[in-house]
Amino acid sequence: MIKTDILIIGAGPTGLFTVFEAGLLKLKTHLIDALPQPGGQCSEIYPKKPIYDIPAFPEILAGDLVGNLMEQIKPFEPGFTLGERAETLERLEDGTFIVTTNKGTQHHALVVAIAGGLGSFEPRKPPIENIADYEDKGVSYFIKDPEVYRDRKVVIAGGGDSALDWAIYLAEVASEVALVHRRNEFRGALDSVERVSELAKLGKIEMITNAEVVGLRGEDTLEQVVIRHKDTARGEEFKDADDFIPLFGLSPKLGPIGSWGLEIEKNAIKVDNSYDYQTNIPGVYAIGDVNTYRGKLKLILSGFHEAAIMCQSAYQRIFPDKKYVLKYTTVGGVQGFDGSKKEAKREVVQSIG
Ligand SMILES: Cc1cc2nc3c(=O)[nH]c(=O)nc-3n(C[C@H](O)[C@H](O)[C@H](O)COP(=O)(O)OP(=O)(O)OC[C@H]3O[C@@H](n4cnc5c(N)ncnc54)[C@H](O)[C@@H]3O)c2cc1C
């Protein structure tokens, strides 16, 4: 059982900044995210796009914003459960919580902060009848650690950037890589398409276009994929494979959070924005894109602000007898759990007038 003060569901920009605000209050945090990497929409949808409305950053790439947040929270040593979806929330008699993921990982927390954005990003699965039987037995929808595929026979399906980029990467790792796409043209970046064609000419990737994977075979684990060609003369092909990785993109869904007894309005969680972004379940907060209230702006800066307020309220809930006095970081500095210190510097402040 993983134990923490604040369990943050969602490691998007809001969840990541919550670690910092909680850290200033000496509260421990742990994050769960369904995706294999932190950053939420910024990492998953638009890492290379510049954002222009982050205060004091005239322009910053979404991926760099996530990188900076990761750097900023490092001293507070957050724990991560990545690639797992928070599935159930149980409120114990003492008012604390147990959150269990779809893979059975249990987390015990004094307070829960839902920073789930648009919801958990679920992979779009191809309509293959027995695909669920091979999940984690050869079929995966994300690549968490490419080394897992070393010297294995891998079949990737898809025509976007993700499928192309991973085919290129795994060409150097796996013993065989086949890329199956239902059209002749790919949707991904031109230079990636060119690179895949070069690797195909070198015999490092087998490109199978105008075809789809329609079946999976194997005793306990995956052994073969069935590929159907649009060209009826070629019919069906049985290809030996240790791994099948369909990369057809992700779609966000509020998912299991929707059945936790929270008040939901238009696919978002209603919160008390007159005070602390708490939900109708005491001790459960909802911050960032996942919440709704009158006048809500679904922007990164709203999530940052809500995280700061929410952490102050969580502190009062955890330590009802202690009074916390807000300290500027310029005055109090930042002391990490690892002993690192960013000292407040004594400088003469010039007064005007
Ligand atoms: C193309 C695009 C451009 C944008 N441009 C801007 C901009 O210029 N400026 C701006 O301010 N905003 C912009 N936004 C919006 C901005 O990205 C969001 O406001 C921001 O990402 C919200 O952060 P968040 O942390 O609240 O949620 P998200 O970034 O959505 O992160 C939520 C995370 O929670 C995880 N999650 C959800 N449910 C579960 C669960 N049950 N278990 C485990 N994990 C779960 C998800 O996997 C996800 O990683 C843009 C959005 C898009 C799509």
Tab-separated table of C-alpha atoms and ligand atoms in Angstrom:
chain	number	residue	atom	x	y	z
A	1	MET	CA	0.000	0.000	0.000
A	2	ILE	CA	1.429	3.388	-1.055
A	3	LYS	CA	0.878	5.996	1.690
A	4	THR	CA	0.811	9.733	1.190
A	5	ASP	CA	-0.695	12.946	2.539
A	6	ILE	CA	-2.247	14.175	-0.719
A	7	LEU	CA	-2.996	11.700	-3.487
A	8	ILE	CA	-3.208	13.543	-6.800
A	9	ILE	CA	-5.158	11.860	-9.575
A	10	GLY	CA	-3.786	13.226	-12.838
A	11	ALA	CA	-0.216	14.327	-13.538
A	12	GLY	CA	-1.075	17.162	-15.933
A	13	PRO	CA	0.196	20.704	-15.253
A	14	THR	CA	-2.354	21.147	-12.434
A	15	GLY	CA	-1.399	17.901	-10.671
A	16	LEU	CA	2.316	18.637	-11.023
A	17	PHE	CA	2.034	22.147	-9.586
A	18	THR	CA	-0.003	20.755	-6.676
A	19	VAL	CA	3.148	18.866	-5.638
A	20	PHE	CA	4.988	22.187	-5.335
A	21	GLU	CA	2.278	23.956	-3.352
A	22	ALA	CA	1.872	20.943	-1.051
A	23	GLY	CA	5.657	20.703	-0.665
A	24	LEU	CA	5.842	24.278	0.615
A	25	LEU	CA	3.466	23.118	3.364
A	26	LYS	CA	5.622	20.026	3.997
A	27	LEU	CA	2.882	17.712	2.759
A	28	LYS	CA	3.858	14.545	0.892
A	29	THR	CA	2.302	13.855	-2.497
A	30	HIS	CA	1.852	10.927	-4.862
A	31	LEU	CA	0.487	11.138	-8.408
A	32	ILE	CA	-1.447	8.576	-10.438
A	33	ASP	CA	-1.811	8.930	-14.188
A	34	ALA	CA	-3.290	6.637	-16.795
A	35	LEU	CA	-0.629	7.817	-19.243
A	36	PRO	CA	2.919	6.469	-19.077
A	37	GLN	CA	4.402	9.984	-18.775
A	38	PRO	CA	3.523	13.133	-16.798
A	39	GLY	CA	2.231	16.336	-18.420
A	40	GLY	CA	-1.400	15.557	-19.308
A	41	GLN	CA	-2.677	17.268	-22.449
A	42	CYS	CA	0.558	19.284	-22.797
A	43	SER	CA	2.673	16.127	-23.226
A	44	GLU	CA	0.121	13.956	-24.965
A	45	ILE	CA	-1.585	16.325	-27.407
A	46	TYR	CA	0.648	19.327	-28.100
A	47	PRO	CA	4.193	19.060	-26.684
A	48	LYS	CA	5.728	21.064	-29.550
A	49	LYS	CA	3.150	23.877	-29.615
A	50	PRO	CA	4.050	27.227	-28.064
A	51	ILE	CA	1.787	28.540	-25.281
A	52	TYR	CA	1.550	32.320	-24.966
A	53	ASP	CA	-0.557	32.844	-21.836
A	54	ILE	CA	1.586	31.475	-19.018
A	55	PRO	CA	2.365	34.498	-16.835
A	56	ALA	CA	5.972	35.695	-17.247
A	57	PHE	CA	6.648	33.309	-20.151
A	58	PRO	CA	5.964	35.273	-23.345
A	59	GLU	CA	6.244	31.956	-25.192
A	60	ILE	CA	6.945	28.423	-23.986
A	61	LEU	CA	6.563	25.033	-25.646
A	62	ALA	CA	4.026	22.849	-23.839
A	63	GLY	CA	6.664	20.111	-23.476
A	64	ASP	CA	9.124	22.593	-21.932
A	65	LEU	CA	6.461	23.800	-19.495
A	66	VAL	CA	6.097	20.215	-18.263
A	67	GLY	CA	9.893	19.846	-18.095
A	68	ASN	CA	10.106	23.010	-15.967
A	69	LEU	CA	7.331	21.824	-13.648
A	70	MET	CA	9.128	18.486	-13.177
A	71	GLU	CA	12.312	20.402	-12.285
A	72	GLN	CA	10.426	22.696	-9.885
A	73	ILE	CA	8.845	19.796	-7.957
A	74	LYS	CA	11.939	17.569	-7.806
A	75	PRO	CA	12.920	18.682	-4.254
A	76	PHE	CA	9.563	17.432	-2.983
A	77	GLU	CA	10.177	13.872	-4.204
A	78	PRO	CA	6.658	13.043	-5.384
A	79	GLY	CA	5.799	9.406	-5.960
A	80	PHE	CA	4.364	8.339	-9.321
A	81	THR	CA	2.061	5.511	-10.350
A	82	LEU	CA	2.089	5.921	-14.134
A	83	GLY	CA	0.261	3.956	-16.821
A	84	GLU	CA	-2.499	3.058	-14.339
A	85	ARG	CA	-6.023	4.464	-14.082
A	86	ALA	CA	-7.531	5.344	-10.698
A	87	GLU	CA	-10.503	3.023	-10.639
A	88	THR	CA	-12.146	3.126	-7.196
A	89	LEU	CA	-12.311	5.565	-4.289
A	90	GLU	CA	-13.153	4.283	-0.817
A	91	ARG	CA	-13.724	6.643	2.105
A	92	LEU	CA	-12.694	5.008	5.400
A	93	GLU	CA	-14.421	5.647	8.729
A	94	ASP	CA	-11.603	7.937	9.874
A	95	GLY	CA	-12.176	10.188	6.836
A	96	THR	CA	-9.068	9.015	4.939
A	97	PHE	CA	-9.164	7.349	1.517
A	98	ILE	CA	-8.054	4.296	-0.393
A	99	VAL	CA	-7.734	4.672	-4.147
A	100	THR	CA	-7.142	1.537	-6.206
A	101	THR	CA	-5.999	1.489	-9.828
A	102	ASN	CA	-7.077	-0.790	-12.681
A	103	LYS	CA	-3.881	-2.768	-12.056
A	104	GLY	CA	-4.724	-3.238	-8.365
A	105	THR	CA	-2.182	-0.750	-6.913
A	106	GLN	CA	-3.591	0.624	-3.658
A	107	HIS	CA	-2.931	4.108	-2.301
A	108	HIS	CA	-3.868	5.367	1.157
A	109	ALA	CA	-4.221	9.148	1.473
A	110	LEU	CA	-5.396	11.735	3.969
A	111	VAL	CA	-6.750	13.904	1.161
A	112	VAL	CA	-7.498	13.273	-2.528
A	113	ALA	CA	-7.004	15.925	-5.209
A	114	ILE	CA	-8.601	15.017	-8.522
A	115	ALA	CA	-6.689	16.822	-11.280
A	116	GLY	CA	-8.006	14.574	-14.006
A	117	GLY	CA	-8.395	17.179	-16.778
A	118	LEU	CA	-10.605	15.951	-19.571
A	119	GLY	CA	-10.498	12.517	-17.977
A	120	SER	CA	-8.152	9.623	-18.411
A	121	PHE	CA	-6.867	9.179	-21.918
A	122	GLU	CA	-8.028	5.792	-23.082
A	123	PRO	CA	-6.376	4.115	-26.053
A	124	ARG	CA	-8.558	3.648	-29.121
A	125	LYS	CA	-8.606	-0.128	-29.480
A	126	PRO	CA	-8.992	-1.882	-32.825
A	127	PRO	CA	-12.168	-3.976	-33.130
A	128	ILE	CA	-10.463	-7.364	-32.788
A	129	GLU	CA	-12.740	-9.817	-31.018
A	130	ASN	CA	-10.254	-11.477	-28.652
A	131	ILE	CA	-7.894	-8.522	-28.106
A	132	ALA	CA	-8.643	-8.293	-24.364
A	133	ASP	CA	-7.393	-11.882	-23.906
A	134	TYR	CA	-3.898	-10.817	-24.966
A	135	GLU	CA	-3.626	-7.489	-23.108
A	136	ASP	CA	-0.341	-7.562	-21.169
A	137	LYS	CA	0.315	-10.943	-22.835
A	138	GLY	CA	1.719	-9.455	-26.012
A	139	VAL	CA	-0.764	-6.655	-26.701
A	140	SER	CA	-0.043	-3.160	-25.384
A	141	TYR	CA	-1.422	0.234	-26.312
A	142	PHE	CA	1.431	2.358	-24.911
A	143	ILE	CA	5.164	1.877	-24.999
A	144	LYS	CA	6.420	2.536	-21.500
A	145	ASP	CA	9.861	0.980	-21.825
A	146	PRO	CA	11.143	0.200	-25.338
A	147	GLU	CA	13.739	-2.196	-23.906
A	148	VAL	CA	10.893	-4.643	-23.237
A	149	TYR	CA	10.849	-5.259	-27.010
A	150	ARG	CA	14.553	-6.032	-27.404
A	151	ASP	CA	15.120	-8.979	-29.779
A	152	ARG	CA	11.378	-9.596	-30.141
A	153	LYS	CA	9.119	-9.724	-33.178
A	154	VAL	CA	6.924	-6.635	-33.035
A	155	VAL	CA	3.912	-5.656	-35.135
A	156	ILE	CA	2.835	-2.005	-34.843
A	157	ALA	CA	-0.476	-0.797	-36.315
A	158	GLY	CA	-1.363	2.817	-37.114
A	159	GLY	CA	-0.609	5.623	-39.523
A	160	GLY	CA	0.084	8.627	-37.255
A	161	ASP	CA	3.214	10.053	-35.641
A	162	SER	CA	3.163	7.676	-32.720
A	163	ALA	CA	3.134	4.542	-34.926
A	164	LEU	CA	5.825	5.934	-37.244
A	165	ASP	CA	8.118	7.198	-34.452
A	166	TRP	CA	7.972	3.947	-32.509
A	167	ALA	CA	8.520	1.859	-35.655
A	168	ILE	CA	11.683	3.918	-36.312
A	169	TYR	CA	12.861	3.567	-32.709
A	170	LEU	CA	12.134	-0.136	-32.373
A	171	ALA	CA	13.846	-0.906	-35.722
A	172	GLU	CA	17.116	-0.686	-33.723
A	173	VAL	CA	15.831	-2.643	-30.723
A	174	ALA	CA	13.492	-5.430	-31.850
A	175	SER	CA	14.559	-8.386	-33.978
A	176	GLU	CA	11.739	-7.680	-36.471
A	177	VAL	CA	9.399	-4.715	-36.874
A	178	ALA	CA	6.337	-4.694	-39.127
A	179	LEU	CA	4.211	-1.550	-39.537
A	180	VAL	CA	0.652	-2.266	-40.632
A	181	HIS	CA	-1.531	0.594	-41.907
A	182	ARG	CA	-4.925	0.426	-43.517
A	183	ARG	CA	-4.104	3.077	-46.144
A	184	ASN	CA	-1.189	3.698	-48.464
A	185	GLU	CA	-0.615	7.248	-47.147
A	186	PHE	CA	0.499	8.026	-43.588
A	187	ARG	CA	-0.814	10.934	-41.484
A	188	GLY	CA	2.449	11.508	-39.601
A	189	ALA	CA	5.217	14.072	-40.167
A	190	LEU	CA	6.813	13.897	-43.600
A	191	ASP	CA	10.349	13.332	-42.300
A	192	SER	CA	9.115	10.366	-40.207
A	193	VAL	CA	7.378	8.867	-43.249
A	194	GLU	CA	10.621	9.264	-45.239
A	195	ARG	CA	12.675	7.665	-42.476
A	196	VAL	CA	10.312	4.670	-42.298
A	197	SER	CA	10.564	4.246	-46.092
A	198	GLU	CA	14.392	4.328	-45.851
A	199	LEU	CA	14.374	1.718	-43.074
A	200	ALA	CA	11.961	-0.401	-45.117
A	201	LYS	CA	14.411	-0.291	-48.057
A	202	LEU	CA	17.210	-1.383	-45.692
A	203	GLY	CA	15.016	-4.297	-44.575
A	204	LYS	CA	14.768	-3.003	-40.988
A	205	ILE	CA	11.010	-2.349	-41.102
A	206	GLU	CA	8.435	-4.318	-43.044
A	207	MET	CA	5.796	-1.872	-44.271
A	208	ILE	CA	2.413	-3.514	-44.831
A	209	THR	CA	-0.054	-0.952	-46.184
A	210	ASN	CA	-3.649	-1.253	-47.381
A	211	ALA	CA	-4.073	-3.912	-44.724
A	212	GLU	CA	-5.399	-4.375	-41.195
A	213	VAL	CA	-4.704	-6.676	-38.270
A	214	VAL	CA	-7.995	-8.539	-37.817
A	215	GLY	CA	-7.114	-11.433	-35.558
A	216	LEU	CA	-4.743	-12.584	-32.823
A	217	ARG	CA	-3.581	-16.129	-32.089
A	218	GLY	CA	-1.536	-17.839	-29.418
A	219	GLU	CA	-1.843	-20.427	-26.671
A	220	ASP	CA	-1.270	-18.319	-23.518
A	221	THR	CA	0.555	-15.363	-24.963
A	222	LEU	CA	0.484	-13.806	-28.418
A	223	GLU	CA	2.163	-15.879	-31.123
A	224	GLN	CA	0.659	-14.667	-34.410
A	225	VAL	CA	-1.342	-11.800	-35.865
A	226	VAL	CA	-3.775	-12.222	-38.725
A	227	ILE	CA	-3.392	-9.500	-41.347
A	228	ARG	CA	-6.128	-8.932	-43.936
A	229	HIS	CA	-5.078	-7.228	-47.181
A	230	LYS	CA	-7.540	-4.985	-49.020
A	231	ASP	CA	-6.293	-6.614	-52.189
A	232	THR	CA	-8.527	-9.696	-52.096
A	233	ALA	CA	-6.034	-11.616	-54.227
A	234	ARG	CA	-3.602	-11.452	-51.269
A	235	GLY	CA	-6.309	-12.362	-48.759
A	236	GLU	CA	-5.181	-13.079	-45.181
A	237	GLU	CA	-1.628	-13.456	-43.949
A	238	PHE	CA	-0.503	-15.077	-40.667
A	239	LYS	CA	2.513	-13.328	-39.229
A	240	ASP	CA	4.566	-14.534	-36.270
A	241	ALA	CA	4.627	-11.870	-33.548
A	242	ASP	CA	5.622	-11.651	-29.891
A	243	ASP	CA	4.052	-8.222	-29.545
A	244	PHE	CA	1.218	-6.316	-31.177
A	245	ILE	CA	1.080	-2.572	-30.494
A	246	PRO	CA	-1.934	-0.776	-31.982
A	247	LEU	CA	-1.238	2.982	-31.831
A	248	PHE	CA	-4.509	4.564	-32.948
A	249	GLY	CA	-4.462	7.563	-30.609
A	250	LEU	CA	-6.146	8.273	-27.312
A	251	SER	CA	-9.560	9.615	-26.406
A	252	PRO	CA	-10.285	11.273	-23.042
A	253	LYS	CA	-13.096	9.911	-20.853
A	254	LEU	CA	-14.083	11.000	-17.333
A	255	GLY	CA	-14.177	7.251	-16.809
A	256	PRO	CA	-14.424	5.658	-13.357
A	257	ILE	CA	-14.306	9.033	-11.540
A	258	GLY	CA	-17.848	9.580	-12.827
A	259	SER	CA	-19.162	6.805	-10.560
A	260	TRP	CA	-17.514	7.865	-7.278
A	261	GLY	CA	-20.610	9.676	-5.988
A	262	LEU	CA	-19.313	13.114	-6.976
A	263	GLU	CA	-21.671	15.795	-8.261
A	264	ILE	CA	-21.122	15.908	-12.007
A	265	GLU	CA	-22.255	18.629	-14.389
A	266	LYS	CA	-21.498	18.482	-18.133
A	267	ASN	CA	-18.829	15.829	-17.679
A	268	ALA	CA	-16.993	17.895	-15.017
A	269	ILE	CA	-16.969	17.796	-11.186
A	270	LYS	CA	-18.864	20.516	-9.341
A	271	VAL	CA	-16.791	22.243	-6.639
A	272	ASP	CA	-17.136	24.973	-4.082
A	273	ASN	CA	-15.216	27.836	-5.669
A	274	SER	CA	-16.272	30.305	-3.005
A	275	TYR	CA	-13.664	28.628	-0.820
A	276	ASP	CA	-11.356	25.713	-1.620
A	277	TYR	CA	-12.454	23.633	-4.663
A	278	GLN	CA	-13.728	20.825	-2.467
A	279	THR	CA	-16.297	18.466	-3.950
A	280	ASN	CA	-19.451	17.154	-2.284
A	281	ILE	CA	-17.243	14.470	-0.632
A	282	PRO	CA	-15.338	16.131	2.230
A	283	GLY	CA	-11.593	15.649	1.746
A	284	VAL	CA	-11.900	15.158	-2.006
A	285	TYR	CA	-10.959	18.208	-4.067
A	286	ALA	CA	-11.215	18.718	-7.843
A	287	ILE	CA	-8.867	21.195	-9.547
A	288	GLY	CA	-7.891	22.170	-13.075
A	289	ASP	CA	-9.834	21.274	-16.218
A	290	VAL	CA	-11.788	18.518	-14.428
A	291	ASN	CA	-13.863	20.871	-12.273
A	292	THR	CA	-16.692	23.253	-13.003
A	293	TYR	CA	-18.115	26.328	-11.323
A	294	ARG	CA	-19.639	29.583	-12.481
A	295	GLY	CA	-17.125	31.446	-14.621
A	296	LYS	CA	-14.641	28.543	-14.880
A	297	LEU	CA	-11.839	29.055	-17.419
A	298	LYS	CA	-10.240	25.825	-18.631
A	299	LEU	CA	-6.724	27.246	-18.715
A	300	ILE	CA	-3.432	26.150	-17.217
A	301	LEU	CA	-3.216	29.230	-15.010
A	302	SER	CA	-6.628	28.454	-13.466
A	303	GLY	CA	-5.316	25.008	-12.458
A	304	PHE	CA	-2.214	26.552	-10.839
A	305	HIS	CA	-4.309	28.991	-8.794
A	306	GLU	CA	-6.788	26.305	-7.726
A	307	ALA	CA	-3.901	24.034	-6.656
A	308	ALA	CA	-2.530	26.702	-4.302
A	309	ILE	CA	-5.898	27.345	-2.623
A	310	MET	CA	-6.702	23.627	-2.411
A	311	CYS	CA	-3.394	22.811	-0.669
A	312	GLN	CA	-4.014	25.464	2.007
A	313	SER	CA	-7.413	23.887	2.701
A	314	ALA	CA	-5.922	20.373	2.734
A	315	TYR	CA	-3.338	21.543	5.299
A	316	GLN	CA	-6.103	22.851	7.581
A	317	ARG	CA	-7.965	19.550	7.185
A	318	ILE	CA	-4.895	17.469	8.040
A	319	PHE	CA	-3.709	19.757	10.883
A	320	PRO	CA	-6.888	21.373	12.250
A	321	ASP	CA	-5.045	22.743	15.304
A	322	LYS	CA	-2.143	24.337	13.458
A	323	LYS	CA	-2.367	27.776	11.997
A	324	TYR	CA	-0.504	28.201	8.768
A	325	VAL	CA	0.745	31.662	7.970
A	326	LEU	CA	1.308	32.298	4.289
A	327	LYS	CA	4.999	32.904	3.599
A	328	TYR	CA	6.397	34.285	0.360
A	329	THR	CA	9.055	31.995	-1.147
A	330	THR	CA	11.225	35.112	-1.410
A	331	VAL	CA	11.100	35.267	2.393
A	332	GLY	CA	10.874	31.592	3.432
A	333	GLY	CA	12.893	30.085	0.562
A	334	VAL	CA	12.162	26.543	-0.603
A	335	GLN	CA	13.307	23.609	1.478
A	336	GLY	CA	13.069	20.272	-0.309
A	337	PHE	CA	12.412	16.963	1.449
A	338	ASP	CA	15.841	15.909	0.165
A	339	GLY	CA	17.451	18.591	2.350
A	340	SER	CA	18.081	20.876	-0.652
A	341	LYS	CA	17.526	24.531	0.049
A	342	LYS	CA	16.791	27.555	-2.022
A	343	GLU	CA	17.549	30.176	0.566
A	344	ALA	CA	15.654	33.416	0.797
A	345	LYS	CA	18.193	36.151	0.129
A	346	ARG	CA	18.326	39.215	2.299
A	347	GLU	CA	18.346	42.108	-0.061
A	348	VAL	CA	17.561	45.721	0.363
A	349	VAL	CA	14.132	46.376	-1.039
A	350	GLN	CA	13.992	49.769	-2.570
A	351	SER	CA	10.929	51.678	-1.588
A	352	ILE	CA	9.420	54.024	-4.045
A	353	GLY	CA	8.533	57.604	-3.089
B	1	LIG	C1	-4.282	21.790	-28.498
B	1	LIG	C2	-4.461	22.454	-27.158
B	1	LIG	C3	-3.911	23.709	-26.951
B	1	LIG	C4	-4.048	24.333	-25.714
B	1	LIG	N1	-3.492	25.575	-25.518
B	1	LIG	C5	-3.573	26.171	-24.303
B	1	LIG	C6	-2.998	27.459	-24.071
B	1	LIG	O1	-2.431	28.070	-24.984
B	1	LIG	N2	-3.081	27.980	-22.802
B	1	LIG	C7	-3.706	27.345	-21.774
B	1	LIG	O2	-3.723	27.850	-20.648
B	1	LIG	N3	-4.296	26.118	-21.987
B	1	LIG	C8	-4.253	25.539	-23.212
B	1	LIG	N4	-4.859	24.326	-23.417
B	1	LIG	C9	-5.606	23.726	-22.286
B	1	LIG	C10	-4.647	23.118	-21.280
B	1	LIG	O3	-3.845	22.129	-21.906
B	1	LIG	C11	-5.443	22.531	-20.128
B	1	LIG	O4	-6.137	23.583	-19.485
B	1	LIG	C12	-4.523	21.852	-19.136
B	1	LIG	O5	-3.841	20.776	-19.731
B	1	LIG	C13	-5.316	21.343	-17.939
B	1	LIG	O6	-4.429	20.730	-17.068
B	1	LIG	P1	-4.914	19.619	-16.047
B	1	LIG	O7	-3.674	19.190	-15.332
B	1	LIG	O8	-6.050	20.156	-15.266
B	1	LIG	O9	-5.488	18.436	-16.953
B	1	LIG	P2	-4.814	17.542	-18.095
B	1	LIG	O10	-3.693	18.230	-18.752
B	1	LIG	O11	-5.951	17.081	-18.952
B	1	LIG	O12	-4.227	16.298	-17.294
B	1	LIG	C14	-5.094	15.420	-16.650
B	1	LIG	C15	-4.420	14.086	-16.468
B	1	LIG	O13	-5.244	13.272	-15.631
B	1	LIG	C16	-5.155	11.939	-16.056
B	1	LIG	N5	-6.334	11.211	-15.564
B	1	LIG	C17	-7.641	11.538	-15.671
B	1	LIG	N6	-8.424	10.640	-15.059
B	1	LIG	C18	-7.592	9.708	-14.530
B	1	LIG	C19	-7.789	8.510	-13.792
B	1	LIG	N7	-9.016	8.065	-13.441
B	1	LIG	N8	-6.691	7.801	-13.439
B	1	LIG	C20	-5.451	8.209	-13.767
B	1	LIG	N9	-5.205	9.341	-14.484
B	1	LIG	C21	-6.261	10.067	-14.850
B	1	LIG	C22	-5.094	12.046	-17.587
B	1	LIG	O14	-4.492	10.887	-18.147
B	1	LIG	C23	-4.233	13.309	-17.769
B	1	LIG	O15	-2.872	13.005	-17.941
B	1	LIG	C24	-4.744	23.695	-24.650
B	1	LIG	C25	-5.299	22.421	-24.864
B	1	LIG	C26	-5.166	21.806	-26.109
B	1	LIG	C27	-5.761	20.448	-26.327
